[in-house]
mmCIF file with all atom_site columns, C-alpha atoms and ligand atoms in Angstrom:
data_model
loop_
_atom_site.group_PDB
_atom_site.id
_atom_site.type_symbol
_atom_site.label_atom_id
_atom_site.label_alt_id
_atom_site.label_comp_id
_atom_site.label_asym_id
_atom_site.label_entity_id
_atom_site.label_seq_id
_atom_site.pdbx_PDB_ins_code
_atom_site.Cartn_x
_atom_site.Cartn_y
_atom_site.Cartn_z
_atom_site.occupancy
_atom_site.B_iso_or_equiv
_atom_site.pdbx_formal_charge
_atom_site.auth_seq_id
_atom_site.auth_comp_id
_atom_site.auth_asym_id
_atom_site.auth_atom_id
_atom_site.pdbx_PDB_model_num
ATOM   1  C  CA  . MET T 1 1  ? -108.665 -101.099 -41.989 1.00 45.00 ? 7  MET T CA  1
ATOM   2  C  CA  . ALA T 1 2  ? -106.627 -100.280 -39.210 1.00 58.00 ? 8  ALA T CA  1
ATOM   3  C  CA  . ASP T 1 3  ? -107.291 -103.274 -36.910 1.00 65.00 ? 9  ASP T CA  1
ATOM   4  C  CA  . ASP T 1 4  ? -103.804 -102.789 -35.311 1.00 70.00 ? 10 ASP T CA  1
ATOM   5  C  CA  . PHE T 1 5  ? -105.179 -99.749  -33.679 1.00 68.00 ? 11 PHE T CA  1
ATOM   6  C  CA  . TRP T 1 6  ? -108.111 -101.437 -31.948 1.00 71.00 ? 12 TRP T CA  1
ATOM   7  C  CA  . ASN T 1 7  ? -105.954 -104.468 -30.838 1.00 83.00 ? 13 ASN T CA  1
ATOM   8  C  CA  . LYS T 1 8  ? -104.103 -101.784 -28.643 1.00 89.00 ? 14 LYS T CA  1
ATOM   9  C  CA  . PRO T 1 9  ? -104.800 -99.954  -25.499 1.00 93.00 ? 15 PRO T CA  1
ATOM   10 C  CA  . ARG T 1 10 ? -106.493 -96.327  -26.338 1.00 93.00 ? 16 ARG T CA  1
ATOM   11 C  CA  . PRO T 1 11 ? -103.968 -93.532  -26.822 1.00 94.00 ? 17 PRO T CA  1
ATOM   12 C  CA  . GLY T 1 12 ? -103.369 -91.836  -23.622 1.00 95.00 ? 18 GLY T CA  1
ATOM   13 C  CA  . SER T 1 13 ? -104.519 -94.744  -21.469 1.00 96.00 ? 19 SER T CA  1
ATOM   14 C  CA  . LEU T 1 14 ? -102.448 -96.133  -18.532 1.00 96.00 ? 20 LEU T CA  1
ATOM   15 C  CA  . GLU T 1 15 ? -102.456 -99.257  -20.315 1.00 95.00 ? 21 GLU T CA  1
ATOM   16 C  CA  . ALA T 1 16 ? -101.014 -97.634  -23.412 1.00 96.00 ? 22 ALA T CA  1
ATOM   17 C  CA  . VAL T 1 17 ? -98.395  -95.269  -21.667 1.00 96.00 ? 23 VAL T CA  1
ATOM   18 C  CA  . ALA T 1 18 ? -97.282  -98.600  -19.590 1.00 96.00 ? 24 ALA T CA  1
ATOM   19 C  CA  . ILE T 1 19 ? -96.104  -100.110 -23.007 1.00 95.00 ? 25 ILE T CA  1
ATOM   20 C  CA  . GLY T 1 20 ? -94.478  -96.891  -24.262 1.00 95.00 ? 26 GLY T CA  1
ATOM   21 C  CA  . CYS T 1 21 ? -97.207  -94.671  -25.592 1.00 95.00 ? 27 CYS T CA  1
ATOM   22 C  CA  . THR T 1 22 ? -96.450  -91.034  -26.125 1.00 96.00 ? 28 THR T CA  1
ATOM   23 C  CA  . CYS T 1 23 ? -99.594  -89.512  -26.819 1.00 95.00 ? 29 CYS T CA  1
ATOM   24 C  CA  . PRO T 1 24 ? -101.100 -86.831  -24.750 1.00 95.00 ? 30 PRO T CA  1
ATOM   25 C  CA  . ILE T 1 25 ? -102.692 -88.170  -21.626 1.00 96.00 ? 31 ILE T CA  1
ATOM   26 C  CA  . PHE T 1 26 ? -104.996 -85.252  -20.742 1.00 94.00 ? 32 PHE T CA  1
ATOM   27 C  CA  . ASP T 1 27 ? -106.152 -84.232  -24.517 1.00 93.00 ? 33 ASP T CA  1
ATOM   28 C  CA  . ASN T 1 28 ? -107.164 -87.980  -24.651 1.00 94.00 ? 34 ASN T CA  1
ATOM   29 C  CA  . ASN T 1 29 ? -109.012 -88.154  -21.436 1.00 94.00 ? 35 ASN T CA  1
ATOM   30 C  CA  . ARG T 1 30 ? -106.781 -90.778  -20.219 1.00 94.00 ? 36 ARG T CA  1
ATOM   31 C  CA  . GLY T 1 31 ? -107.823 -93.055  -23.006 1.00 93.00 ? 37 GLY T CA  1
ATOM   32 C  CA  . ALA T 1 32 ? -111.516 -91.950  -23.302 1.00 93.00 ? 38 ALA T CA  1
ATOM   33 C  CA  . GLY T 1 33 ? -110.832 -89.743  -26.392 1.00 92.00 ? 39 GLY T CA  1
ATOM   34 C  CA  . THR T 1 34 ? -110.713 -86.002  -27.127 1.00 90.00 ? 40 THR T CA  1
ATOM   35 C  CA  . ASP T 1 35 ? -113.523 -83.713  -26.482 1.00 84.00 ? 41 ASP T CA  1
ATOM   36 C  CA  . ASP T 1 36 ? -113.364 -82.208  -29.955 1.00 77.00 ? 42 ASP T CA  1
ATOM   37 C  CA  . ASP T 1 37 ? -114.637 -85.367  -32.221 1.00 73.00 ? 43 ASP T CA  1
ATOM   38 C  CA  . GLY T 1 38 ? -114.431 -88.392  -29.954 1.00 73.00 ? 44 GLY T CA  1
ATOM   39 C  CA  . GLY T 1 39 ? -111.214 -89.664  -31.709 1.00 88.00 ? 45 GLY T CA  1
ATOM   40 C  CA  . TRP T 1 40 ? -107.870 -89.725  -30.190 1.00 91.00 ? 46 TRP T CA  1
ATOM   41 C  CA  . ASP T 1 41 ? -104.999 -87.267  -30.393 1.00 91.00 ? 47 ASP T CA  1
ATOM   42 C  CA  . VAL T 1 42 ? -101.868 -89.469  -31.574 1.00 91.00 ? 48 VAL T CA  1
ATOM   43 C  CA  . SER T 1 43 ? -98.504  -88.166  -31.090 1.00 92.00 ? 49 SER T CA  1
ATOM   44 C  CA  . TYR T 1 44 ? -96.356  -87.986  -33.955 1.00 89.00 ? 50 TYR T CA  1
ATOM   45 C  CA  . GLY T 1 45 ? -93.771  -90.953  -33.790 1.00 90.00 ? 51 GLY T CA  1
ATOM   46 C  CA  . CYS T 1 46 ? -95.798  -92.676  -30.752 1.00 93.00 ? 52 CYS T CA  1
ATOM   47 C  CA  . PRO T 1 47 ? -94.045  -96.142  -30.702 1.00 91.00 ? 53 PRO T CA  1
ATOM   48 C  CA  . VAL T 1 48 ? -97.484  -97.704  -29.994 1.00 91.00 ? 54 VAL T CA  1
ATOM   49 C  CA  . HIS T 1 49 ? -100.080 -95.810  -32.120 1.00 89.00 ? 55 HIS T CA  1
ATOM   50 C  CA  . TRP T 1 50 ? -98.257  -94.120  -34.839 1.00 85.00 ? 56 TRP T CA  1
ATOM   51 C  CA  . PRO T 1 51 ? -98.727  -96.232  -38.284 1.00 67.00 ? 57 PRO T CA  1
ATOM   52 C  CA  . ARG T 1 52 ? -95.414  -97.901  -39.370 1.00 61.00 ? 58 ARG T CA  1
ATOM   53 C  CA  . THR T 1 53 ? -96.197  -96.741  -42.745 1.00 55.00 ? 59 THR T CA  1
ATOM   54 C  CA  . ALA T 1 54 ? -97.105  -92.991  -42.244 1.00 51.00 ? 60 ALA T CA  1
ATOM   55 C  CA  . GLU T 1 55 ? -95.261  -90.629  -43.939 1.00 56.00 ? 61 GLU T CA  1
ATOM   56 C  CA  . PRO T 1 56 ? -94.180  -87.264  -42.263 1.00 55.00 ? 62 PRO T CA  1
ATOM   57 C  CA  . ALA T 1 57 ? -97.144  -84.610  -42.896 1.00 56.00 ? 63 ALA T CA  1
ATOM   58 C  CA  . GLU T 1 58 ? -94.610  -82.448  -44.547 1.00 58.00 ? 64 GLU T CA  1
ATOM   59 C  CA  . LYS T 1 59 ? -91.270  -82.591  -45.709 1.00 54.00 ? 65 LYS T CA  1
ATOM   60 C  CA  . GLU T 1 60 ? -88.671  -79.960  -45.927 1.00 53.00 ? 66 GLU T CA  1
ATOM   61 C  CA  . SER T 1 61 ? -86.533  -79.898  -49.202 1.00 54.00 ? 67 SER T CA  1
HETATM 62 ZN ZN1 . ZN  E 2 .  ? -99.788  -93.735  -28.212 1.00 66.54 ? 11 ZN  E ZN1 1
#
């Protein structure tokens, strides 16, 4: 599904940060993944990892 994601440096890794990633470095253990679930914590609006088509979680009206 999200092939794009796997073609990029992991969130929080030095490689990702070098190309503009704004995801948490420490929370992601520098790209190794979070301690919680083995996934990654992606920052809202990260230019590298935030999906282009993603919608805001909540919309104020
Ligand atoms: Zn990122």
